mmCIF file of C-alpha atoms in Angstrom:
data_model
loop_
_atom_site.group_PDB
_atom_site.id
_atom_site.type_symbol
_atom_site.label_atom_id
_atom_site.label_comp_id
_atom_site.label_asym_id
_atom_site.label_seq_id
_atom_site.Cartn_x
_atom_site.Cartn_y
_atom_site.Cartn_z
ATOM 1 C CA UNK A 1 -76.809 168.872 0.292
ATOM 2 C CA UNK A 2 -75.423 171.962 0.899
ATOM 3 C CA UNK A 3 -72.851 174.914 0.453
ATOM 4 C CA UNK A 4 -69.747 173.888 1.817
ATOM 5 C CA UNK A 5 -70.335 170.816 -0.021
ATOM 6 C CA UNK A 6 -71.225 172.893 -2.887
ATOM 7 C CA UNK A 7 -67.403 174.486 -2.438
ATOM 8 C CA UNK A 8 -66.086 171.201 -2.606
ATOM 9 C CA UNK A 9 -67.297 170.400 -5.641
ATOM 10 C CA UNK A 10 -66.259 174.021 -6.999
ATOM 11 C CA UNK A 11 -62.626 173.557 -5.648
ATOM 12 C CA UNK A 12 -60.243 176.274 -4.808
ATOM 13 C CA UNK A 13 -60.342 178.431 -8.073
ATOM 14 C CA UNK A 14 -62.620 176.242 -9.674
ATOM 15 C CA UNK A 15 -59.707 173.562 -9.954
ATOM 16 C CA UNK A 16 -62.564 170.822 -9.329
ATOM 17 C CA UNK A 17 -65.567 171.609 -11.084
ATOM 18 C CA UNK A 18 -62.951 172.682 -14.244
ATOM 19 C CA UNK A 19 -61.587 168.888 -13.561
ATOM 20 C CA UNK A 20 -64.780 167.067 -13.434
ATOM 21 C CA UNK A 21 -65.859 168.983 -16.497
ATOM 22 C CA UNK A 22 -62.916 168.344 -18.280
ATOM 23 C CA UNK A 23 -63.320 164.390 -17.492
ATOM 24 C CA UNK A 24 -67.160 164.131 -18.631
ATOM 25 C CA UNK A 25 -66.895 166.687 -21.458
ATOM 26 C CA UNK A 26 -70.253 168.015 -19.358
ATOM 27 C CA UNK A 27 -70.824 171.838 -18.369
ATOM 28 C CA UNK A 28 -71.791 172.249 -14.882
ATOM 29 C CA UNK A 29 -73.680 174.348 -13.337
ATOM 30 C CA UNK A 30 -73.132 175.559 -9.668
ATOM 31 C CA UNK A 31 -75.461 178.685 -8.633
ATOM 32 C CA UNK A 32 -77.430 179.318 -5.483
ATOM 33 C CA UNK A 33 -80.831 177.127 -5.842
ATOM 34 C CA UNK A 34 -80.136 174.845 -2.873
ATOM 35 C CA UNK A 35 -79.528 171.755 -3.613
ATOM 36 C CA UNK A 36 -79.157 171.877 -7.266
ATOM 37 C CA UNK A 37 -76.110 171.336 -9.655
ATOM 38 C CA UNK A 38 -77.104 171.494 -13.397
ATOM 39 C CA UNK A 39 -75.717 169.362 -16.093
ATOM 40 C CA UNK A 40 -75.577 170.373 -19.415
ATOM 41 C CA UNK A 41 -74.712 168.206 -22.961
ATOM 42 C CA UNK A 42 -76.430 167.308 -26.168
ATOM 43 C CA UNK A 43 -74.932 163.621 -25.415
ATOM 44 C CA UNK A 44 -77.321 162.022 -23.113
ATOM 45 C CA UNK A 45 -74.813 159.265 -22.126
ATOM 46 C CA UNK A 46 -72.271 161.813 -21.486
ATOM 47 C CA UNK A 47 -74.958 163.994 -18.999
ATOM 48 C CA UNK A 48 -75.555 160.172 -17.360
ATOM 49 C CA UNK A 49 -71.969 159.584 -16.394
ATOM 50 C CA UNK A 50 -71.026 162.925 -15.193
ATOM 51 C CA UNK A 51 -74.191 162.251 -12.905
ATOM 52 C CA UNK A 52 -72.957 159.038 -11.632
ATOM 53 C CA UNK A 53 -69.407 160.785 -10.772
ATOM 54 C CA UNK A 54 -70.849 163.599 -9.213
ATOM 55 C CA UNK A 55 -73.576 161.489 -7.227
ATOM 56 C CA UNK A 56 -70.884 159.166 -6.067
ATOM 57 C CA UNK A 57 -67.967 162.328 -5.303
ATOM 58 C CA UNK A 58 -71.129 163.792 -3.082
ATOM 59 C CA UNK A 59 -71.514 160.261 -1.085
ATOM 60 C CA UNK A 60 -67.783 159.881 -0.771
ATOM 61 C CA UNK A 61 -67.450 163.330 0.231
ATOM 62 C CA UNK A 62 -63.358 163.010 -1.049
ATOM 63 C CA UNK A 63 -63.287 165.673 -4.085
ATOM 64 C CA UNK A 64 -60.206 166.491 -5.524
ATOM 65 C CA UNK A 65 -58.837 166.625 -9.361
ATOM 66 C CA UNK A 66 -57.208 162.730 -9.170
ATOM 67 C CA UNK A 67 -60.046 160.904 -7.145
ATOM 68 C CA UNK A 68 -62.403 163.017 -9.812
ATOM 69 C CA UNK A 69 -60.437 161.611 -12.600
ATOM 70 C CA UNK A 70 -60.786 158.139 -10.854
ATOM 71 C CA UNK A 71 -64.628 158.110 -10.127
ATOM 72 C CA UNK A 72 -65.279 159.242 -13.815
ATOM 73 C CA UNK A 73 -63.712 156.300 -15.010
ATOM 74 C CA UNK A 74 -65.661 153.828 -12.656
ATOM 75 C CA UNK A 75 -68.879 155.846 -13.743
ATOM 76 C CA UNK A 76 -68.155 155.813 -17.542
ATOM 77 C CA UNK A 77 -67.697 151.472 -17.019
ATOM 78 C CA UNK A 78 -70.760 151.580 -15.346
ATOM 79 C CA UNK A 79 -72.437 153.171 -18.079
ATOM 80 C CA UNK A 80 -71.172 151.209 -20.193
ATOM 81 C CA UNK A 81 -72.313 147.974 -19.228
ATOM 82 C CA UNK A 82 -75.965 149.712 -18.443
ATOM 83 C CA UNK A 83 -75.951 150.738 -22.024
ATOM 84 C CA UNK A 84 -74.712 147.018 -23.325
ATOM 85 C CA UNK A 85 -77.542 145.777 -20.731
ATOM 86 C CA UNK A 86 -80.255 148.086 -22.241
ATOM 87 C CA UNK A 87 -79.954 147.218 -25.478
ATOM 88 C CA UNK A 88 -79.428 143.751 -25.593
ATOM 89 C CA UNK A 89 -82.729 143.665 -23.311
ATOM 90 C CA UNK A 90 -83.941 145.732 -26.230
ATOM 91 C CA UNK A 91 -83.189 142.945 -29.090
ATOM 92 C CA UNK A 92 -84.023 139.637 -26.240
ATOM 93 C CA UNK A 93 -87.650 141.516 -25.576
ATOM 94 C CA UNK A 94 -88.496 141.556 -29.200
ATOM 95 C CA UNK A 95 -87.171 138.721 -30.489
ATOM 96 C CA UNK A 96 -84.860 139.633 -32.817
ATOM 97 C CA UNK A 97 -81.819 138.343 -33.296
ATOM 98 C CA UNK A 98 -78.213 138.633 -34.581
ATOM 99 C CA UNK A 99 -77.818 142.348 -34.388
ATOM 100 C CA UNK A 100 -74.062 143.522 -34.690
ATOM 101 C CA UNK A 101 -72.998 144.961 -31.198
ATOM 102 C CA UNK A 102 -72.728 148.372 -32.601
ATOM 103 C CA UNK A 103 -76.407 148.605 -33.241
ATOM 104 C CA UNK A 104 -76.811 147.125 -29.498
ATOM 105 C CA UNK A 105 -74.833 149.712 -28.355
ATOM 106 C CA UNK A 106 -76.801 152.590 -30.458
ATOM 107 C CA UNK A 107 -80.129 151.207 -28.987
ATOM 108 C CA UNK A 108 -78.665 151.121 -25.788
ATOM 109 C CA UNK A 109 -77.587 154.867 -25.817
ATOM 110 C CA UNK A 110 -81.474 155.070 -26.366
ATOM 111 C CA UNK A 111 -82.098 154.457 -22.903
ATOM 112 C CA UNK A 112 -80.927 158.310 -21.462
ATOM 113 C CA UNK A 113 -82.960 159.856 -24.423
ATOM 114 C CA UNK A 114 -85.987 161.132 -24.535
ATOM 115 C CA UNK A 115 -88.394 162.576 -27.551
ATOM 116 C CA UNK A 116 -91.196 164.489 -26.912
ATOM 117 C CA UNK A 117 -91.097 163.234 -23.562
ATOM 118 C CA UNK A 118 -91.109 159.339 -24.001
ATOM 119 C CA UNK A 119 -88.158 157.091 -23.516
ATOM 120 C CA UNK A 120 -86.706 156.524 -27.133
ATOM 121 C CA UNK A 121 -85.741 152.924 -26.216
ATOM 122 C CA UNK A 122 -89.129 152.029 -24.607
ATOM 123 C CA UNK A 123 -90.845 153.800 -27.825
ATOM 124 C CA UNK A 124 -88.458 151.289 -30.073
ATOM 125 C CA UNK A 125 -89.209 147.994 -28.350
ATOM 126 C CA UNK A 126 -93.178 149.402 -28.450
ATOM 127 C CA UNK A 127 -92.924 149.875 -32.365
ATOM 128 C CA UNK A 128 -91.098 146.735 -32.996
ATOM 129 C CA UNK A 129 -94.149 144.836 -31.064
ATOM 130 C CA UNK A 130 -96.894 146.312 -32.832
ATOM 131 C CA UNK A 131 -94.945 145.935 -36.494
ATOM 132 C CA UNK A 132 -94.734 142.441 -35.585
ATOM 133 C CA UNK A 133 -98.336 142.102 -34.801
ATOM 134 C CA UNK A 134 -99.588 144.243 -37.818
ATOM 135 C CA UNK A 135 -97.024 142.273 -40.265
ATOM 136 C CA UNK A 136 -98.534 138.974 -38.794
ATOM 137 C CA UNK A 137 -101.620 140.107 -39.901
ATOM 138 C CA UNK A 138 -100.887 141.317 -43.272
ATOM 139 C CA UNK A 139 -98.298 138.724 -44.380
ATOM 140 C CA UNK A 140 -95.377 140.760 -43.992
ATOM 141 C CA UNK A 141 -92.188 139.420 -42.856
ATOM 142 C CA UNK A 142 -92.496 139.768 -39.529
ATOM 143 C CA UNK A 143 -89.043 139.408 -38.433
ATOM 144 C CA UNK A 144 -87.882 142.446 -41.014
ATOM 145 C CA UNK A 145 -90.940 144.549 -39.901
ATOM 146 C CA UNK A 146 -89.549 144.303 -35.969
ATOM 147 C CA UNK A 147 -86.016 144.710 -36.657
ATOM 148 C CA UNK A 148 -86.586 147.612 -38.921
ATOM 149 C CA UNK A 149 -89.323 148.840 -35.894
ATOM 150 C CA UNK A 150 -86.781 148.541 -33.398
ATOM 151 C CA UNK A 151 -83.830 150.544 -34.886
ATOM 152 C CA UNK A 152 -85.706 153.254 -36.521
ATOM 153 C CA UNK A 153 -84.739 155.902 -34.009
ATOM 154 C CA UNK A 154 -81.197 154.597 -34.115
ATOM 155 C CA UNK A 155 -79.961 157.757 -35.347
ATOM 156 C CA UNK A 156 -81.387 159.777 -32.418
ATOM 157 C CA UNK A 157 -78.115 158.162 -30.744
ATOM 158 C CA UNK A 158 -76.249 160.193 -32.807
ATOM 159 C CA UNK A 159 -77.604 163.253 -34.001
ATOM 160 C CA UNK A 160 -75.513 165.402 -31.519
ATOM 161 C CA UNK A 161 -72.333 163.886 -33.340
ATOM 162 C CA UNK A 162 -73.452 163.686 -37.125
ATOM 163 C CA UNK A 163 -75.730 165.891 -39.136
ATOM 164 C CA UNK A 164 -78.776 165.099 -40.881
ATOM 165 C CA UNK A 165 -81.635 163.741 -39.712
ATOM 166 C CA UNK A 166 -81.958 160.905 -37.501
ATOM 167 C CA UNK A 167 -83.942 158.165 -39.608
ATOM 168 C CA UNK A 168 -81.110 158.965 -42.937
ATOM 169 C CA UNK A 169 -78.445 158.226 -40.139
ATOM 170 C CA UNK A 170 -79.487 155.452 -38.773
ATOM 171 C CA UNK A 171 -80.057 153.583 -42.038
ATOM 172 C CA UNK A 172 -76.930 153.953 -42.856
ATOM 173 C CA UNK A 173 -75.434 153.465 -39.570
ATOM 174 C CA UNK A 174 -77.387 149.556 -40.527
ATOM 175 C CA UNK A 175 -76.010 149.747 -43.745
ATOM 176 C CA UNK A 176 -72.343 149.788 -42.419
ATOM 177 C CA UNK A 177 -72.755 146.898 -40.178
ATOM 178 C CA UNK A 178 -74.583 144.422 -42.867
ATOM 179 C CA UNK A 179 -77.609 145.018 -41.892
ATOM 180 C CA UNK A 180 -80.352 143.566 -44.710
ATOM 181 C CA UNK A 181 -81.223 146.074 -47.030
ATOM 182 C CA UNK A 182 -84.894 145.559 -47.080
ATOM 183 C CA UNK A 183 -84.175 146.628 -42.851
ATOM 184 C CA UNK A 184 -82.664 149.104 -43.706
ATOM 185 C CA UNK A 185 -84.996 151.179 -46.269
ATOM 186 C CA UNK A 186 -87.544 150.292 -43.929
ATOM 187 C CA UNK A 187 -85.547 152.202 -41.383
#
């Protein structure tokens, strides 16, 4: 809101900011745009936590390197169960069920990413709808054709931690957790 709070967040010779970024494993960015702090990560889930911490050190207005420590925590739980949330909406909304809690998780991460500006989880849920409507009307196993629609873009939940692209990763991401075969070539 502005710069004193700004210096809070900085610390005395950076000791905060260096904290906070230490706890999120996010770079921040304090300059002089009022009212703007920039976060910066590949990992989308990462960028969403150090939000919550910061958002909730601004309201609290108590910044220092152990309450930092504290409110990362109680952000990175909060995540947490938002992500479980997400993706288990994900699987309930389609209809598909029995999916290891790993790949919940993975679809859940899906939530704080985008591609070419659409929501990656929103995009999943739409593809697994209209695979189940186009395998309806072809014959096709219409359970297979949703579950494979629905974790295709799995590996976009990863692809800031492993290399290769995101559709070989996520195949074999369903590949370690049992996941049917014919799901996962489809994937």
């Amino acid at each position: 809101p502005d710069d004193e709070m700004k210096g809070r967040i900085i610390g005395k010779e950076g000791r905060n900011i260096q904290a906070l970024q230490r706890a999120t494993g996010v770079d921040i960015m304090v300059d002089d745009t009022p009212g703007m702090i920039i976060l910066s990560s590949f990992d989308p889930v990462r960028r969403e936590v150090a939000r919550i911490a910061l958002e909730m050190l601004l309201k609290d207005g108590r910044v220092h390197p152990g309450r930092i420590e504290e409110v990362v925590e109680k952000a990175q739980k909060q995540v947490q169960k938002e992500v479980v949330r997400a993706g288990e909406d994900a699987t309930r909304e389609v209809g598909v069920v029995g999916v290891p809690r790993e790949i919940v998780q993975l679809l859940g991460e899906l939530k704080f990413r985008t591609s070419y500006g659409q929501n990656v989880l929103k995009h999943s849920t739409e593809m697994a709808h209209m695979a189940g409507i186009i395998a309806d009307q072809i014959g096709a196993d219409v359970r297979v054709c949703k579950y494979a629609a629905l974790i295709h873009d799995m590996g976009k939940a990863l692809t800031h931690k492993v290399e290769g692209k995101h559709h070989h990763i996520g195949a074999e991401i369903a590949r370690k957790y049992g996941v049917p075969e014919e799901i996962c070539h489809a994937v």
